[in-house]
Amino acid sequence: RRVSLALMQCKSDPCLYIHKEKIKKGEGVLGIGTYVDDLPCLSTSKQAYSDLIEQLKQHIPIVDLGEAKWFLSVEIKQNKNYITLNQARQIEETYKQIKDTTSQKEWKTPMEEKLFNTQQQYQGKILCNKDQEEYRSLIGSTLYVSEWTRPDLAYAVSYLSRKLGKATSTDMKHLRRLVKFMYDTRHKELTFIKNAKCNTIVAYSDSDWGNDTLDRKSQSGYLLYIYGNLCGWKSTKQSSVALSTANAEYIALAEAAREGLYFKNLLHEFNHTQTKVNIWTDNTGAKKNAEAELQHKKSKHIDIKYHFIKDEIEKENITIGYIRTQDNPSDILTKPVSKTVYDRLCKLIFDRQIRPKGVC
């Protein structure tokens, strides 16, 4: 079978294969991710990469594509000091799918800021089967972009994904607006810089209490940084109704902790010893609840799976810090925000010269 490989020189990234012996000997990090017959190789040593190629050639025919430039519609630009990822071409293809591509209006945010303050979100007729298929197709395309390179779109995609199979004309209007905004901002890109001095895992969590006016469930969001670079994010609706803002923030805090511990264990496989995961929240009530040894009577209704964070804090695997709401970049993952807030938070996420509080 023909197998193609592409080299990416970077400091740390998830992978499925790890050459542990070379890592232990201090010969660099070598990892391979797999997707059908495409295998991106991530290495800190060109010699280790060359050795891998020679070993693979003894077993299977391969094509060495050299330095990676594209992978699964993601454009990769490698510089001496940083790597950038963007999906401008994928976004352009998605934009061609919407019926009205002649609109000249440029939206400033992914969603309307005051959407939840009106009944607009419940208006409109149910789409016919053909339009439902178009809606699902567009959701799939926008979800792919938001998962890979555009965390600023994560909340909008999460919200619109709730209507799959029962979308209305109003939902389609919001989705087309999102695609148009995505097209207008298609050149936004994630940047990964060399930062060997910053050896901590930093996460930011936030929640918007009861923002779904139908079932009153809250929205959680978190961003996770490794070596000062954004490597993970998520925006999702919580599975149960929280009785207070502090409870909603506590659940979001636990979800961020779970992701942080996953990356901590992953880096351990690369022989990178991470002592703690630092999580920042803008709610002092959630912070105190997490740090309390005993369960508070006001949080007894919260599912037991979220209380594991208390044990991890006691073991000193996790520390919790407080950050002001205006400095918390994960706020963009929990609700529609104004243009001013959107621009400020996007600078923290996409500008390689600026990093949020707590990140090296």
GROMACS .gro file of C-alpha atoms in nm:
model
  360
    1ARG     CA    1   0.000   0.000   0.000
    2ARG     CA    2   0.125   0.347  -0.086
    3VAL     CA    3   0.168   0.561   0.221
    4SER     CA    4   0.250   0.931   0.219
    5LEU     CA    5   0.433   1.107   0.501
    6ALA     CA    6   0.485   1.474   0.573
    7LEU     CA    7   0.730   1.622   0.820
    8MET     CA    8   0.630   1.879   1.080
    9GLN     CA    9   0.893   2.012   1.317
   10CYS     CA   10   0.729   2.120   1.640
   11LYS     CA   11   0.763   2.105   2.016
   12SER     CA   12   0.462   1.897   2.122
   13ASP     CA   13   0.150   1.758   1.959
   14PRO     CA   14  -0.089   1.465   2.010
   15CYS     CA   15  -0.006   1.152   1.815
   16LEU     CA   16  -0.099   0.785   1.798
   17TYR     CA   17   0.249   0.635   1.775
   18ILE     CA   18   0.537   0.719   2.004
   19HIS     CA   19   0.895   0.594   1.976
   20LYS     CA   20   0.947   0.569   2.352
   21GLU     CA   21   1.300   0.434   2.343
   22LYS     CA   22   1.434   0.734   2.148
   23ILE     CA   23   1.252   0.970   2.380
   24LYS     CA   24   1.403   0.809   2.688
   25LYS     CA   25   1.749   0.833   2.537
   26GLY     CA   26   1.701   1.204   2.474
   27GLU     CA   27   1.710   1.164   2.096
   28GLY     CA   28   1.405   1.383   2.041
   29VAL     CA   29   1.032   1.333   2.006
   30LEU     CA   30   0.890   1.135   1.716
   31GLY     CA   31   0.520   1.079   1.664
   32ILE     CA   32   0.292   0.970   1.382
   33GLY     CA   33  -0.075   1.047   1.341
   34THR     CA   34  -0.279   0.823   1.109
   35TYR     CA   35  -0.567   0.902   0.877
   36VAL     CA   36  -0.628   0.626   0.619
   37ASP     CA   37  -0.303   0.633   0.415
   38ASP     CA   38  -0.187   0.981   0.521
   39LEU     CA   39   0.060   0.984   0.808
   40PRO     CA   40   0.174   1.323   0.939
   41CYS     CA   41   0.502   1.280   1.123
   42LEU     CA   42   0.586   1.519   1.405
   43SER     CA   43   0.949   1.525   1.505
   44THR     CA   44   1.205   1.739   1.684
   45SER     CA   45   1.490   1.555   1.513
   46LYS     CA   46   1.547   1.529   1.137
   47GLN     CA   47   1.774   1.231   1.195
   48ALA     CA   48   1.502   1.044   1.382
   49TYR     CA   49   1.265   1.119   1.095
   50SER     CA   50   1.513   0.991   0.837
   51ASP     CA   51   1.566   0.672   1.038
   52LEU     CA   52   1.191   0.619   1.053
   53ILE     CA   53   1.157   0.655   0.675
   54GLU     CA   54   1.430   0.398   0.615
   55GLN     CA   55   1.269   0.152   0.856
   56LEU     CA   56   0.925   0.190   0.698
   57LYS     CA   57   1.061   0.142   0.347
   58GLN     CA   58   1.175  -0.204   0.450
   59HIS     CA   59   0.814  -0.306   0.510
   60ILE     CA   60   0.583  -0.097   0.288
   61PRO     CA   61   0.617   0.132  -0.016
   62ILE     CA   62   0.592   0.493   0.099
   63VAL     CA   63   0.608   0.840  -0.051
   64ASP     CA   64   0.798   1.100   0.152
   65LEU     CA   65   0.633   1.436   0.079
   66GLY     CA   66   0.884   1.631   0.284
   67GLU     CA   67   0.779   1.931   0.488
   68ALA     CA   68   0.403   1.937   0.545
   69LYS     CA   69   0.205   2.203   0.361
   70TRP     CA   70  -0.147   2.053   0.365
   71PHE     CA   71  -0.325   1.796   0.577
   72LEU     CA   72  -0.700   1.724   0.557
   73SER     CA   73  -0.782   2.066   0.405
   74VAL     CA   74  -0.570   2.245   0.667
   75GLU     CA   75  -0.294   2.464   0.521
   76ILE     CA   76   0.029   2.443   0.719
   77LYS     CA   77   0.290   2.718   0.705
   78GLN     CA   78   0.615   2.646   0.885
   79ASN     CA   79   0.850   2.921   0.992
   80LYS     CA   80   1.172   2.903   1.189
   81ASN     CA   81   0.999   3.024   1.504
   82TYR     CA   82   0.636   2.929   1.454
   83ILE     CA   83   0.380   2.720   1.263
   84THR     CA   84   0.042   2.849   1.143
   85LEU     CA   85  -0.272   2.656   1.050
   86ASN     CA   86  -0.564   2.792   0.846
   87GLN     CA   87  -0.856   2.660   0.642
   88ALA     CA   88  -0.925   2.946   0.401
   89ARG     CA   89  -0.971   2.714   0.103
   90GLN     CA   90  -1.211   2.486   0.293
   91ILE     CA   91  -1.413   2.791   0.399
   92GLU     CA   92  -1.432   2.916   0.041
   93GLU     CA   93  -1.573   2.580  -0.069
   94THR     CA   94  -1.829   2.592   0.212
   95TYR     CA   95  -1.934   2.945   0.115
   96LYS     CA   96  -2.012   2.825  -0.239
   97GLN     CA   97  -2.276   2.590  -0.093
   98ILE     CA   98  -2.508   2.863   0.031
   99LYS     CA   99  -2.767   2.983  -0.218
  100ASP     CA  100  -2.710   3.355  -0.175
  101THR     CA  101  -2.342   3.427  -0.236
  102THR     CA  102  -2.403   3.779  -0.365
  103SER     CA  103  -2.458   3.951  -0.029
  104GLN     CA  104  -2.212   4.236   0.025
  105LYS     CA  105  -2.294   4.286   0.392
  106GLU     CA  106  -2.010   4.195   0.627
  107TRP     CA  107  -2.105   4.065   0.969
  108LYS     CA  108  -1.884   4.157   1.264
  109THR     CA  109  -1.961   3.859   1.488
  110PRO     CA  110  -2.057   3.492   1.430
  111MET     CA  111  -2.404   3.536   1.584
  112GLU     CA  112  -2.645   3.810   1.679
  113GLU     CA  113  -2.554   3.933   2.027
  114LYS     CA  114  -2.910   3.971   2.160
  115LEU     CA  115  -3.044   3.647   2.014
  116PHE     CA  116  -3.156   3.512   2.352
  117ASN     CA  117  -3.334   3.834   2.446
  118THR     CA  118  -3.594   3.787   2.173
  119GLN     CA  119  -3.833   3.522   2.050
  120GLN     CA  120  -3.657   3.530   1.714
  121GLN     CA  121  -3.483   3.200   1.782
  122TYR     CA  122  -3.820   3.020   1.791
  123GLN     CA  123  -3.970   3.177   1.479
  124GLY     CA  124  -3.979   3.043   1.125
  125LYS     CA  125  -4.125   2.744   0.943
  126ILE     CA  126  -3.977   2.396   0.955
  127LEU     CA  127  -3.758   2.341   0.650
  128CYS     CA  128  -3.848   2.086   0.385
  129ASN     CA  129  -3.642   1.767   0.353
  130LYS     CA  130  -3.418   1.910   0.079
  131ASP     CA  131  -3.338   2.219   0.286
  132GLN     CA  132  -3.285   2.003   0.595
  133GLU     CA  133  -3.015   1.817   0.401
  134GLU     CA  134  -2.853   2.146   0.305
  135TYR     CA  135  -2.866   2.256   0.669
  136ARG     CA  136  -2.696   1.937   0.788
  137SER     CA  137  -2.431   1.965   0.517
  138LEU     CA  138  -2.347   2.323   0.616
  139ILE     CA  139  -2.337   2.230   0.985
  140GLY     CA  140  -2.089   1.951   0.906
  141SER     CA  141  -1.865   2.190   0.712
  142THR     CA  142  -1.871   2.463   0.979
  143LEU     CA  143  -1.817   2.207   1.255
  144TYR     CA  144  -1.507   2.078   1.075
  145VAL     CA  145  -1.360   2.428   1.059
  146SER     CA  146  -1.447   2.516   1.419
  147GLU     CA  147  -1.291   2.191   1.547
  148TRP     CA  148  -0.961   2.242   1.365
  149THR     CA  149  -0.866   2.609   1.348
  150ARG     CA  150  -1.151   2.842   1.453
  151PRO     CA  151  -1.241   2.824   1.823
  152ASP     CA  152  -1.420   3.159   1.787
  153LEU     CA  153  -1.693   2.978   1.588
  154ALA     CA  154  -1.739   2.694   1.837
  155TYR     CA  155  -2.036   2.840   2.026
  156ALA     CA  156  -2.232   2.936   1.714
  157VAL     CA  157  -2.183   2.589   1.565
  158SER     CA  158  -2.277   2.424   1.896
  159TYR     CA  159  -2.599   2.627   1.914
  160LEU     CA  160  -2.704   2.567   1.554
  161SER     CA  161  -2.622   2.196   1.578
  162ARG     CA  162  -2.906   2.152   1.827
  163LYS     CA  163  -3.158   2.194   1.545
  164LEU     CA  164  -3.046   1.908   1.319
  165GLY     CA  165  -3.352   1.739   1.168
  166LYS     CA  166  -3.593   2.012   1.285
  167ALA     CA  167  -3.429   2.329   1.161
  168THR     CA  168  -3.646   2.628   1.072
  169SER     CA  169  -3.607   2.904   0.817
  170THR     CA  170  -3.478   3.127   1.100
  171ASP     CA  171  -3.211   2.871   1.186
  172MET     CA  172  -3.105   2.858   0.822
  173LYS     CA  173  -3.081   3.238   0.822
  174HIS     CA  174  -2.846   3.228   1.124
  175LEU     CA  175  -2.642   2.949   0.966
  176ARG     CA  176  -2.595   3.136   0.638
  177ARG     CA  177  -2.494   3.443   0.834
  178LEU     CA  178  -2.234   3.230   1.014
  179VAL     CA  179  -2.099   3.094   0.683
  180LYS     CA  180  -2.079   3.447   0.541
  181PHE     CA  181  -1.894   3.568   0.852
  182MET     CA  182  -1.664   3.269   0.833
  183TYR     CA  183  -1.590   3.356   0.469
  184ASP     CA  184  -1.519   3.722   0.550
  185THR     CA  185  -1.273   3.617   0.824
  186ARG     CA  186  -1.132   3.313   0.643
  187HIS     CA  187  -0.771   3.424   0.682
  188LYS     CA  188  -0.771   3.391   1.061
  189GLU     CA  189  -0.515   3.130   1.161
  190LEU     CA  190  -0.387   2.950   1.467
  191THR     CA  191  -0.022   3.006   1.551
  192PHE     CA  192   0.207   2.768   1.739
  193ILE     CA  193   0.529   2.929   1.861
  194LYS     CA  194   0.845   2.781   2.007
  195ASN     CA  195   0.826   2.828   2.381
  196ALA     CA  196   1.040   2.570   2.558
  197LYS     CA  197   1.047   2.777   2.879
  198CYS     CA  198   0.671   2.753   2.924
  199ASN     CA  199   0.626   2.394   3.040
  200THR     CA  200   0.284   2.426   3.203
  201ILE     CA  201  -0.066   2.324   3.098
  202VAL     CA  202  -0.305   2.616   3.133
  203ALA     CA  203  -0.682   2.601   3.090
  204TYR     CA  204  -0.960   2.861   3.101
  205SER     CA  205  -1.317   2.766   3.181
  206ASP     CA  206  -1.643   2.958   3.170
  207SER     CA  207  -2.016   2.903   3.168
  208ASP     CA  208  -2.327   3.102   3.080
  209TRP     CA  209  -2.594   3.005   3.334
  210GLY     CA  210  -2.929   2.889   3.192
  211ASN     CA  211  -2.877   3.048   2.852
  212ASP     CA  212  -3.115   2.806   2.678
  213THR     CA  213  -3.455   2.961   2.747
  214LEU     CA  214  -3.635   2.636   2.661
  215ASP     CA  215  -3.475   2.383   2.898
  216ARG     CA  216  -3.268   2.634   3.106
  217LYS     CA  217  -2.949   2.433   3.068
  218SER     CA  218  -2.618   2.618   3.075
  219GLN     CA  219  -2.338   2.635   2.819
  220SER     CA  220  -1.984   2.530   2.912
  221GLY     CA  221  -1.666   2.634   2.736
  222TYR     CA  222  -1.295   2.588   2.787
  223LEU     CA  223  -0.963   2.664   2.617
  224LEU     CA  224  -0.647   2.468   2.687
  225TYR     CA  225  -0.289   2.584   2.628
  226ILE     CA  226   0.026   2.369   2.612
  227TYR     CA  227   0.368   2.537   2.595
  228GLY     CA  228   0.183   2.865   2.554
  229ASN     CA  229  -0.010   2.743   2.248
  230LEU     CA  230  -0.381   2.679   2.212
  231CYS     CA  231  -0.422   2.303   2.163
  232GLY     CA  232  -0.776   2.226   2.276
  233TRP     CA  233  -1.117   2.387   2.312
  234LYS     CA  234  -1.482   2.296   2.347
  235SER     CA  235  -1.823   2.459   2.365
  236THR     CA  236  -2.110   2.237   2.476
  237LYS     CA  237  -2.444   2.252   2.651
  238GLN     CA  238  -2.445   2.095   2.996
  239SER     CA  239  -2.644   1.775   3.042
  240SER     CA  240  -2.831   1.891   3.355
  241VAL     CA  241  -2.987   2.210   3.487
  242ALA     CA  242  -2.764   2.402   3.728
  243LEU     CA  243  -2.932   2.578   4.021
  244SER     CA  244  -2.693   2.873   4.028
  245THR     CA  245  -2.417   3.046   3.835
  246ALA     CA  246  -2.158   2.896   4.072
  247ASN     CA  247  -2.287   2.544   4.005
  248ALA     CA  248  -2.278   2.596   3.628
  249GLU     CA  249  -1.922   2.731   3.653
  250TYR     CA  250  -1.825   2.437   3.875
  251ILE     CA  251  -1.941   2.187   3.612
  252ALA     CA  252  -1.749   2.378   3.343
  253LEU     CA  253  -1.443   2.376   3.568
  254ALA     CA  254  -1.460   1.997   3.603
  255GLU     CA  255  -1.488   1.951   3.225
  256ALA     CA  256  -1.179   2.166   3.171
  257ALA     CA  257  -0.994   1.968   3.439
  258ARG     CA  258  -1.071   1.640   3.267
  259GLU     CA  259  -0.927   1.768   2.938
  260GLY     CA  260  -0.623   1.910   3.113
  261LEU     CA  261  -0.546   1.578   3.282
  262TYR     CA  262  -0.575   1.400   2.948
  263PHE     CA  263  -0.307   1.622   2.795
  264LYS     CA  264  -0.096   1.590   3.111
  265ASN     CA  265  -0.091   1.212   3.071
  266LEU     CA  266  -0.027   1.244   2.697
  267LEU     CA  267   0.277   1.464   2.755
  268HIS     CA  268   0.400   1.213   3.010
  269GLU     CA  269   0.420   0.962   2.723
  270PHE     CA  270   0.658   1.206   2.553
  271ASN     CA  271   0.874   1.204   2.868
  272HIS     CA  272   0.761   1.559   2.953
  273THR     CA  273   0.693   1.576   3.325
  274GLN     CA  274   0.404   1.809   3.401
  275THR     CA  275   0.343   1.857   3.772
  276LYS     CA  276   0.013   2.046   3.760
  277VAL     CA  277  -0.268   2.171   3.541
  278ASN     CA  278  -0.347   2.538   3.607
  279ILE     CA  279  -0.713   2.625   3.548
  280TRP     CA  280  -0.848   2.980   3.552
  281THR     CA  281  -1.211   3.066   3.623
  282ASP     CA  282  -1.396   3.395   3.666
  283ASN     CA  283  -1.627   3.267   3.941
  284THR     CA  284  -1.500   3.265   4.300
  285GLY     CA  285  -1.792   3.049   4.416
  286ALA     CA  286  -1.697   2.768   4.178
  287LYS     CA  287  -1.331   2.804   4.281
  288LYS     CA  288  -1.411   2.772   4.651
  289ASN     CA  289  -1.646   2.479   4.589
  290ALA     CA  290  -1.376   2.292   4.395
  291GLU     CA  291  -1.112   2.358   4.660
  292ALA     CA  292  -1.338   2.258   4.950
  293GLU     CA  293  -1.259   1.911   5.086
  294LEU     CA  294  -1.622   1.839   5.173
  295GLN     CA  295  -1.921   1.855   4.943
  296HIS     CA  296  -2.138   2.161   5.008
  297LYS     CA  297  -2.508   2.105   5.066
  298LYS     CA  298  -2.591   2.341   4.779
  299SER     CA  299  -2.402   2.122   4.530
  300LYS     CA  300  -2.533   1.781   4.637
  301HIS     CA  301  -2.751   1.761   4.326
  302ILE     CA  302  -2.450   1.785   4.091
  303ASP     CA  303  -2.357   1.456   3.926
  304ILE     CA  304  -2.079   1.273   4.111
  305LYS     CA  305  -1.862   1.261   3.797
  306TYR     CA  306  -1.792   1.634   3.833
  307HIS     CA  307  -1.670   1.606   4.192
  308PHE     CA  308  -1.353   1.423   4.089
  309ILE     CA  309  -1.189   1.766   4.061
  310LYS     CA  310  -1.180   1.789   4.443
  311ASP     CA  311  -0.970   1.474   4.457
  312GLU     CA  312  -0.732   1.598   4.186
  313ILE     CA  313  -0.683   1.928   4.370
  314GLU     CA  314  -0.611   1.740   4.693
  315LYS     CA  315  -0.349   1.532   4.507
  316GLU     CA  316  -0.200   1.862   4.380
  317ASN     CA  317  -0.250   1.763   4.016
  318ILE     CA  318  -0.466   2.071   3.958
  319THR     CA  319  -0.461   2.429   4.081
  320ILE     CA  320  -0.744   2.679   4.042
  321GLY     CA  321  -0.690   3.050   3.985
  322TYR     CA  322  -0.920   3.348   3.952
  323ILE     CA  323  -0.932   3.566   3.640
  324ARG     CA  324  -1.154   3.863   3.559
  325THR     CA  325  -1.434   3.797   3.311
  326GLN     CA  326  -1.300   4.053   3.063
  327ASP     CA  327  -0.963   3.871   3.063
  328ASN     CA  328  -1.111   3.521   3.030
  329PRO     CA  329  -1.079   3.409   2.663
  330SER     CA  330  -1.318   3.115   2.711
  331ASP     CA  331  -1.604   3.365   2.747
  332ILE     CA  332  -1.629   3.357   2.367
  333LEU     CA  333  -1.732   2.989   2.385
  334THR     CA  334  -2.041   3.033   2.602
  335LYS     CA  335  -2.266   3.291   2.437
  336PRO     CA  336  -2.300   3.543   2.151
  337VAL     CA  337  -2.087   3.848   2.230
  338SER     CA  338  -2.064   4.204   2.102
  339LYS     CA  339  -1.813   4.312   1.838
  340THR     CA  340  -1.600   4.485   2.101
  341VAL     CA  341  -1.580   4.174   2.319
  342TYR     CA  342  -1.531   3.946   2.018
  343ASP     CA  343  -1.237   4.151   1.886
  344ARG     CA  344  -1.074   4.169   2.229
  345LEU     CA  345  -1.099   3.795   2.294
  346CYS     CA  346  -0.990   3.702   1.942
  347LYS     CA  347  -0.668   3.895   2.000
  348LEU     CA  348  -0.598   3.673   2.300
  349ILE     CA  349  -0.663   3.363   2.090
  350PHE     CA  350  -0.514   3.439   1.747
  351ASP     CA  351  -0.250   3.710   1.800
  352ARG     CA  352   0.087   3.540   1.855
  353GLN     CA  353   0.219   3.854   2.025
  354ILE     CA  354  -0.048   3.844   2.293
  355ARG     CA  355  -0.123   3.566   2.542
  356PRO     CA  356  -0.394   3.544   2.811
  357LYS     CA  357  -0.308   3.589   3.177
  358GLY     CA  358  -0.132   3.282   3.313
  359VAL     CA  359   0.020   3.174   2.979
  360CYS     CA  360   0.394   3.220   2.929
   0.00000   0.00000   0.00000
